[in-house]
Short mmCIF file of C-alpha atoms and ligand atoms in Angstrom, two decimals:
data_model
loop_
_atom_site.label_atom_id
_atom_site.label_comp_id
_atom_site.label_asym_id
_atom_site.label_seq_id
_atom_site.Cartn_x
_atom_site.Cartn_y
_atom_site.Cartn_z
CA UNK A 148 34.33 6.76 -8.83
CA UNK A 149 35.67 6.51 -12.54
CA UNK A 150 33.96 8.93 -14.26
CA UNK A 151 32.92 12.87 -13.76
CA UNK A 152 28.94 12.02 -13.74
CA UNK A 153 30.06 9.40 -11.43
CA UNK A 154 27.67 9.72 -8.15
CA UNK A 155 27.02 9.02 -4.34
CA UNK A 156 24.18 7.70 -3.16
CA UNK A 157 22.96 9.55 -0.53
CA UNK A 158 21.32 8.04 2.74
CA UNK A 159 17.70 8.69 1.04
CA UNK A 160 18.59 6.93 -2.27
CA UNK A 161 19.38 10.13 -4.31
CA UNK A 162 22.34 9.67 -6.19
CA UNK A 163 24.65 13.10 -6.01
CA UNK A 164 27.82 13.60 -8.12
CA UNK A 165 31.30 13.23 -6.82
CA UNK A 166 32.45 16.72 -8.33
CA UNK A 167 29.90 19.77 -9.31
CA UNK A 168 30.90 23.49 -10.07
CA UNK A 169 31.10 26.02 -7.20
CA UNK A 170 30.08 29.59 -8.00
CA UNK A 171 30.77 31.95 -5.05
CA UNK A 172 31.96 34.97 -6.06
CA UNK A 173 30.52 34.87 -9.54
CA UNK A 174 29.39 37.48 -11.32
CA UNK A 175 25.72 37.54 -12.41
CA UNK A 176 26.11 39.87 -15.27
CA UNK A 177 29.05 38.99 -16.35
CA UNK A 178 30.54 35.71 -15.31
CA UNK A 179 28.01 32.76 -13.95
CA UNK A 180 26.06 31.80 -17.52
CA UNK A 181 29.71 31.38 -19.05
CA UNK A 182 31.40 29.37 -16.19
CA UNK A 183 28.28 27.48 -16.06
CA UNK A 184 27.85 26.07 -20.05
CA UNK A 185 31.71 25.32 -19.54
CA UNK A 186 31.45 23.16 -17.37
CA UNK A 187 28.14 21.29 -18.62
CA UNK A 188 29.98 20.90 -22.08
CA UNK A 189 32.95 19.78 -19.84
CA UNK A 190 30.49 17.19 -18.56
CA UNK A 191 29.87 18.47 -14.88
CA UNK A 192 26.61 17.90 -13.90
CA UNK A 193 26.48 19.47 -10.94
CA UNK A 194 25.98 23.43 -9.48
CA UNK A 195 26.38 24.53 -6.06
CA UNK A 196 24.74 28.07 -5.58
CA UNK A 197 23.01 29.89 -3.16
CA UNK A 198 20.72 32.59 -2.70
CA UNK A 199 23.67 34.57 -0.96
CA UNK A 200 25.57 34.82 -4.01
CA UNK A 201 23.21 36.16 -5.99
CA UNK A 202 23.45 34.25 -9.52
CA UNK A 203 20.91 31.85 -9.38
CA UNK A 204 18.66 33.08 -12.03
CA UNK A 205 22.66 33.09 -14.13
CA UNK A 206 22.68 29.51 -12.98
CA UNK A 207 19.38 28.38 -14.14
CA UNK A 208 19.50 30.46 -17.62
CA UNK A 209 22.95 28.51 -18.05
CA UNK A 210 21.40 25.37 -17.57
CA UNK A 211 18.66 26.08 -19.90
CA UNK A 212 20.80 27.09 -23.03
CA UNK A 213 22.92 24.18 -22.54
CA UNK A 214 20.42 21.83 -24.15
CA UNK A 215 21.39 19.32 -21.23
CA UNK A 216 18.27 18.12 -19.74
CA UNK A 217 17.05 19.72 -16.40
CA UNK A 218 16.88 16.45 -14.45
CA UNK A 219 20.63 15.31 -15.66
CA UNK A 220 21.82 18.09 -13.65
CA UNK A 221 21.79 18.08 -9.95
CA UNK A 222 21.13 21.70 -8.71
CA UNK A 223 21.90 22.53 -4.88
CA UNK A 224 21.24 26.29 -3.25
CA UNK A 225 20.79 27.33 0.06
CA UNK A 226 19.03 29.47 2.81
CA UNK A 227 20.52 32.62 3.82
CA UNK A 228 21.27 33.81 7.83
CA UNK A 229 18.57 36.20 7.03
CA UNK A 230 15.90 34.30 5.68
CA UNK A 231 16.15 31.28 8.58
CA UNK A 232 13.19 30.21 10.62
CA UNK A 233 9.96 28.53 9.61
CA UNK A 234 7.88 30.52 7.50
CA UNK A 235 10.35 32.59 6.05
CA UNK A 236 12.77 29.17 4.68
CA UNK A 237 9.65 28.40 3.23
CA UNK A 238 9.12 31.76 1.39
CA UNK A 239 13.12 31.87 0.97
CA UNK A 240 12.70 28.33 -0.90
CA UNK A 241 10.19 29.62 -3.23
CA UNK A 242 12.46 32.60 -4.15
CA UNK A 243 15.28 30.33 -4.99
CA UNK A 244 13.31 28.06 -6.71
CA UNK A 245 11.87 31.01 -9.21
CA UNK A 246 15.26 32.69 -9.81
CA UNK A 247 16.44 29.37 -11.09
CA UNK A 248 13.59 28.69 -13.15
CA UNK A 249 14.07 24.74 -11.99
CA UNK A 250 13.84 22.25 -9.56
CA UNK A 251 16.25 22.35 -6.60
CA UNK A 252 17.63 19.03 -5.78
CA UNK A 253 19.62 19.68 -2.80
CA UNK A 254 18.61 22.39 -0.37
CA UNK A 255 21.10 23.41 2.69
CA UNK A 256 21.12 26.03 5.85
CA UNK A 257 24.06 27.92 4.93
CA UNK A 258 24.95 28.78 8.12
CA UNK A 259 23.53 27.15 12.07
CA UNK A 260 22.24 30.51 12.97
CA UNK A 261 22.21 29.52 16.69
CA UNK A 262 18.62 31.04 17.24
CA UNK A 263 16.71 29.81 14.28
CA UNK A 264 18.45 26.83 12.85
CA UNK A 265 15.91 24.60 14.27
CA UNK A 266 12.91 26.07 13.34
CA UNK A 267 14.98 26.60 9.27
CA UNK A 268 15.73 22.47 9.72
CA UNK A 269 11.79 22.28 10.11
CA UNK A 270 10.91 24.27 7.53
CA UNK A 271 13.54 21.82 5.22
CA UNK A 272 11.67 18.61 6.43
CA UNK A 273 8.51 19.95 5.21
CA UNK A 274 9.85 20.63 1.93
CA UNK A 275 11.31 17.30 1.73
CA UNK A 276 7.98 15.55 2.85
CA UNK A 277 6.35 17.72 0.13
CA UNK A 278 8.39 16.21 -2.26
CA UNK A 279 9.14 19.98 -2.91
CA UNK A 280 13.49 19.03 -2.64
CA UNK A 281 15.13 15.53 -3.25
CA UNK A 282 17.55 15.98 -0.95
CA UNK A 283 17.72 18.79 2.31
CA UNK A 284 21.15 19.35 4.19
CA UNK A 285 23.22 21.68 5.96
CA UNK A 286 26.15 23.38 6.02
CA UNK A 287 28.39 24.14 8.08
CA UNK A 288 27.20 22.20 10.83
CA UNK A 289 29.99 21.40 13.87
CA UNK A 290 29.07 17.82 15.49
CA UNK A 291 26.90 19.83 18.06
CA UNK A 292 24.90 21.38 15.75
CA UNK A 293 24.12 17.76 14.21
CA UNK A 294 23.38 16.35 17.41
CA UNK A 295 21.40 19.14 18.36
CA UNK A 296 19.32 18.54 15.02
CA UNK A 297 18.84 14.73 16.28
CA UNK A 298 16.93 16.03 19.59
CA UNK A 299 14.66 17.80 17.79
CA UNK A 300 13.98 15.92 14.28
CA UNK A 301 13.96 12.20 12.94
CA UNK A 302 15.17 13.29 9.77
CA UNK A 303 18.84 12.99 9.08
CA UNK A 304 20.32 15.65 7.10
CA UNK A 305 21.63 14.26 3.91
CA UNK A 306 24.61 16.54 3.06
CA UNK A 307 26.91 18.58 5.40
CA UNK A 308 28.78 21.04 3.69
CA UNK A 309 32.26 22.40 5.24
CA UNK A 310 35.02 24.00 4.59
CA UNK A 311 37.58 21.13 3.88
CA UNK A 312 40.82 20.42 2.49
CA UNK A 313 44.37 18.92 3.31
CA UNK A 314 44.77 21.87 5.90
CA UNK A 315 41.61 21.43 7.61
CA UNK A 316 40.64 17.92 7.13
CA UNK A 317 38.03 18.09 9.43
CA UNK A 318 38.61 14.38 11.14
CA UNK A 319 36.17 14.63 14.03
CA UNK A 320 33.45 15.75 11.68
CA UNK A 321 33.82 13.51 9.26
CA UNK A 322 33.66 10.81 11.52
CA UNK A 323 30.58 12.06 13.28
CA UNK A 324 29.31 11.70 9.42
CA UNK A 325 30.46 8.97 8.09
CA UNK A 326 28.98 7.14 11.05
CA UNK A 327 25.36 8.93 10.70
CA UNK A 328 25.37 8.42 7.33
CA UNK A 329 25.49 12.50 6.46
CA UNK A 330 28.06 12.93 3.33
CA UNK A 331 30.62 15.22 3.80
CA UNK A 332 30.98 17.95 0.69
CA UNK A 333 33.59 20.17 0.79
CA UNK A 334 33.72 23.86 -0.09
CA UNK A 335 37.00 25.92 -0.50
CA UNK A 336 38.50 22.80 -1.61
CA UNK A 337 41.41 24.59 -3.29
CA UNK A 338 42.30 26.89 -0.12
CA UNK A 339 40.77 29.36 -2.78
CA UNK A 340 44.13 29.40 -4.19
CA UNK A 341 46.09 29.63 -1.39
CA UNK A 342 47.75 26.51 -0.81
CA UNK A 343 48.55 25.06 -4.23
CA UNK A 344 52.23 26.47 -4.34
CA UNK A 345 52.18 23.87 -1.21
CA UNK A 346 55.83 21.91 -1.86
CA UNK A 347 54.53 18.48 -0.70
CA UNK A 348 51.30 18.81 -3.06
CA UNK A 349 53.96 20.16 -5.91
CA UNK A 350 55.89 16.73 -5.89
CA UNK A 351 53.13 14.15 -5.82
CA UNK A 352 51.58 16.50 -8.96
CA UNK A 353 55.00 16.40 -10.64
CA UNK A 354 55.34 13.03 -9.71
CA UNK A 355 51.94 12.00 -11.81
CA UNK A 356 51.99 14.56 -14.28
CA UNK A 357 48.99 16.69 -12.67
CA UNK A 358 48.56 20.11 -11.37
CA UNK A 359 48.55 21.07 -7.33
CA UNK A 360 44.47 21.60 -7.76
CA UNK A 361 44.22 18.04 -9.06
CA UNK A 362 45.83 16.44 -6.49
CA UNK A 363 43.99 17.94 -4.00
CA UNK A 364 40.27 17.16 -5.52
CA UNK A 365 41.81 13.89 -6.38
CA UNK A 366 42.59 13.68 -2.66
CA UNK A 367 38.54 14.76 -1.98
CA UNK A 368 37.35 11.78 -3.94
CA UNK A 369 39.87 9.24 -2.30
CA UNK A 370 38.46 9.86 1.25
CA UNK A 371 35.03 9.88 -0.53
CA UNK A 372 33.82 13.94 0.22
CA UNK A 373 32.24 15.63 -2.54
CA UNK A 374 33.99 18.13 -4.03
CA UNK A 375 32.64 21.67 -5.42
CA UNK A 376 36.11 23.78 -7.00
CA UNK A 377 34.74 27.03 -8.39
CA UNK A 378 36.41 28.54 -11.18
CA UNK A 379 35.49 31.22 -14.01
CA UNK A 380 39.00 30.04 -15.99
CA UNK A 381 37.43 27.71 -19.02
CA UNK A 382 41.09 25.75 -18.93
CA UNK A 383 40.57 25.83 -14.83
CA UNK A 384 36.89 24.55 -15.14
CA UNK A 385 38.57 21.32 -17.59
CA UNK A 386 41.75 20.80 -15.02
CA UNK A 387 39.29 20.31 -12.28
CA UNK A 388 37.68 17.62 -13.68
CA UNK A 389 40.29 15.81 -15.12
CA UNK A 390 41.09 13.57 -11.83
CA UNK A 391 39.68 10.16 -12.87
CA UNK A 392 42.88 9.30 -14.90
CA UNK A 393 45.39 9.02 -11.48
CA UNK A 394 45.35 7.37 -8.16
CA UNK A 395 47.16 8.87 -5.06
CA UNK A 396 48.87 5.98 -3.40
CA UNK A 397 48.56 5.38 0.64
CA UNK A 398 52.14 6.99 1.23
CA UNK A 399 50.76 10.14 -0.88
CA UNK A 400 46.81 10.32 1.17
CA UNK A 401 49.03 10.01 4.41
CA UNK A 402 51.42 12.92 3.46
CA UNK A 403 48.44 14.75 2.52
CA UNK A 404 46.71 13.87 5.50
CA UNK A 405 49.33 15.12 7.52
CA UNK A 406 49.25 18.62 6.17
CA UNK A 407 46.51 19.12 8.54
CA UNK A 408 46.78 22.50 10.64
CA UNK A 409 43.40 23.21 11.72
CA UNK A 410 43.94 26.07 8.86
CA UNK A 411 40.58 27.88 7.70
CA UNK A 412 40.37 29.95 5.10
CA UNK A 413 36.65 30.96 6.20
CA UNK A 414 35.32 31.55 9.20
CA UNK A 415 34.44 28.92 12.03
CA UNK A 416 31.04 27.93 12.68
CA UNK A 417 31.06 29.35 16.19
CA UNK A 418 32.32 32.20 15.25
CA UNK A 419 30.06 33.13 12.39
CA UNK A 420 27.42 35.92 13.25
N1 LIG B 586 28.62 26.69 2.32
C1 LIG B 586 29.48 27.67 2.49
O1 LIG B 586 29.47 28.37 3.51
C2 LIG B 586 30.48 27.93 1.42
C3 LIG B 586 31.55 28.84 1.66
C4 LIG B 586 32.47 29.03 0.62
C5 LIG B 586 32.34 28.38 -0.58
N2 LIG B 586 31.28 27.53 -0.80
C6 LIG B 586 31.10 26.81 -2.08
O2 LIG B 586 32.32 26.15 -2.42
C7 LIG B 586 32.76 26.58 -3.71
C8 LIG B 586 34.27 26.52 -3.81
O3 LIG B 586 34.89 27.30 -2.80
P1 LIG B 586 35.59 28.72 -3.07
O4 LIG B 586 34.94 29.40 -4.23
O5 LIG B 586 35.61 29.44 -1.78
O6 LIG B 586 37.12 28.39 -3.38
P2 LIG B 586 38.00 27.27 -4.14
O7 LIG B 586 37.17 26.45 -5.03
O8 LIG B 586 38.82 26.63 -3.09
O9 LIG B 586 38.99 28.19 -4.96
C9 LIG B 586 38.58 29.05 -5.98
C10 LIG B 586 39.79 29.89 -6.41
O10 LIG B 586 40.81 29.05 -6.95
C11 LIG B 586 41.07 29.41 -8.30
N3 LIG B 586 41.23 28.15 -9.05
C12 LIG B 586 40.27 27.29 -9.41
N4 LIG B 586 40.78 26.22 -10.06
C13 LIG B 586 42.11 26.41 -10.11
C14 LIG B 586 43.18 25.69 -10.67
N5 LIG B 586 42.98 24.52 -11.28
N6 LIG B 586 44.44 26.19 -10.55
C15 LIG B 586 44.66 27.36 -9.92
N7 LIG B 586 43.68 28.11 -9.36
C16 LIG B 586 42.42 27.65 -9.48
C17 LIG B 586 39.88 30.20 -8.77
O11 LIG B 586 40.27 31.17 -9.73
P3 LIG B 586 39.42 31.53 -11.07
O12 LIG B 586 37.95 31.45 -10.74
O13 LIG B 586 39.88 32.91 -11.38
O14 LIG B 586 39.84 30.54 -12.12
C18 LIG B 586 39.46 30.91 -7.47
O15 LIG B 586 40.27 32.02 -7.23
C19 LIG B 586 32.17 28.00 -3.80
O16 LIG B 586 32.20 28.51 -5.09
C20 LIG B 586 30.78 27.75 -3.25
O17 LIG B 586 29.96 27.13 -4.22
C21 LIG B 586 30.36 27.30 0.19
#
């Protein structure tokens, strides 16, 4: 990965960029359209939204002023706790789909709401055999969710998306994904701010001339998860992106790797009602 539109291919063939633009937290009125045209005139070209937070019709009126076409940019959203099981994913899907005025090319279960997940996951295959989605996925999603998934479905879920960065990196899962083929994304990449005063992060930025948020997106990319920093700061929405110009060395991935704490910023899987 060299360049910002650089993508993975996922396990079905569609190809999904390294690095979109996450937009939790951002406000509709006042907020999503901006962050959004930055960072398509920055050259991201991809969104991660969900119904949950409310801005998709932002999203998709962003995307339509930018004059970048439609089917350059790859759109992902997701189905709420509330709206899981069969029929209503479907009708949830629909509603997505209309606030952004677009195609969806990703579509994820936010959350493995233990008593409906299933019947959500079938609700995604139909989509995907409908040719309705390009890609479905979850999120989320602990090992025994996945392998729960597998007794029930033949389809492999494209994406997992999880909280993820150096202080929760997340080796078991990964693993389990890696070896099923499911790419790992990662949300709350930047600790949501928390972390980047972090000392060790602070001298292998200094050390290349980069920022703490840098390194750690940088770090993303070099154990090959997807990466979705949100930001509403113009000169934020640039700094992310500018991480193709740098390469952490093994001695700098294994002191980042060993920041690992088990640390969440969110809440656990298990624990999420
Ligand atoms: N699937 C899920 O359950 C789930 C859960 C959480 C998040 N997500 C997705 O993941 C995306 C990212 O996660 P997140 O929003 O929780 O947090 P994040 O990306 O880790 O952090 C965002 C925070 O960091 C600040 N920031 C951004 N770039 C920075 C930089 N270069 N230097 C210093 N501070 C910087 C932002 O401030 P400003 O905006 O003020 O610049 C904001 O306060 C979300 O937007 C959403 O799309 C998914």
């Amino acid at each position: 990965m060299k360049h910002l539109q650089d993508t993975v291919k996922l396990h079905n063939g569609t190809e999904m960029p390294w690095v979109g633009l996450g937009v939790y937290k951002v406000d509709e009125a006042t907020e999503v359209e901006q962050a959004v045209e930055t960072a398509l005139e920055t050259g991201y070209r991809s969104i991660d939204t969900a119904s949950f937070y409310d801005n998709e019709a932002g999203v998709g009126r962003a995307v339509k002023r930018s004059g970048v076409p439609e089917d350059e940019i790859f759109i992902t959203t997701k189905v709420w706790n509330d709206q899981q099981g069969y029929e209503e994913t479907l009708r949830a899907f629909e509603a997505s789909r209309e606030k952004l005025g677009m195609d969806i090319d990703l579509y994820l279960i936010h959350w493995p709401v233990k008593e409906t997940y299933r019947d959500t996951w079938r609700a995604l295959e139909k989509l995907y055999a409908r040719g309705d989605v390009r890609a479905v996925g979850v999120s989320n999603f602990e090992p025994h969710h996945l392998q729960e998934l597998r007794q029930v479905s033949d389809l492999v879920p494209m994406v997992n998306q999880v909280e993820y960065h150096p202080w929760l990196a997340q080796k078991e899962l990964l693993e389990y994904c890696r070896t099923n083929g499911i790419q790992l994304e990662a949300w709350s990449p930047l600790t949501r701010g928390r972390k980047l005063d972090d000392p060790i992060v602070g001298r292998i930025a200094g050390r290349h001339g980069k920022t703490p948020a840098q390194v750690i997106l940088r770090w993303d990319l070099q154990q090959e998860v997807v990466t979705i920093p949100k930001s509403v700061t113009p000169a934020r929405i640039r700094e992310n992106a500018d991480i193709f110009d740098f390469e952490l060395s093994a001695e700098e991935q294994r002191e980042l790797n060993a920041l690992d704490a088990g640390i969440r910023f969110g809440k656990h899987p298990d624990e999420f009602a």
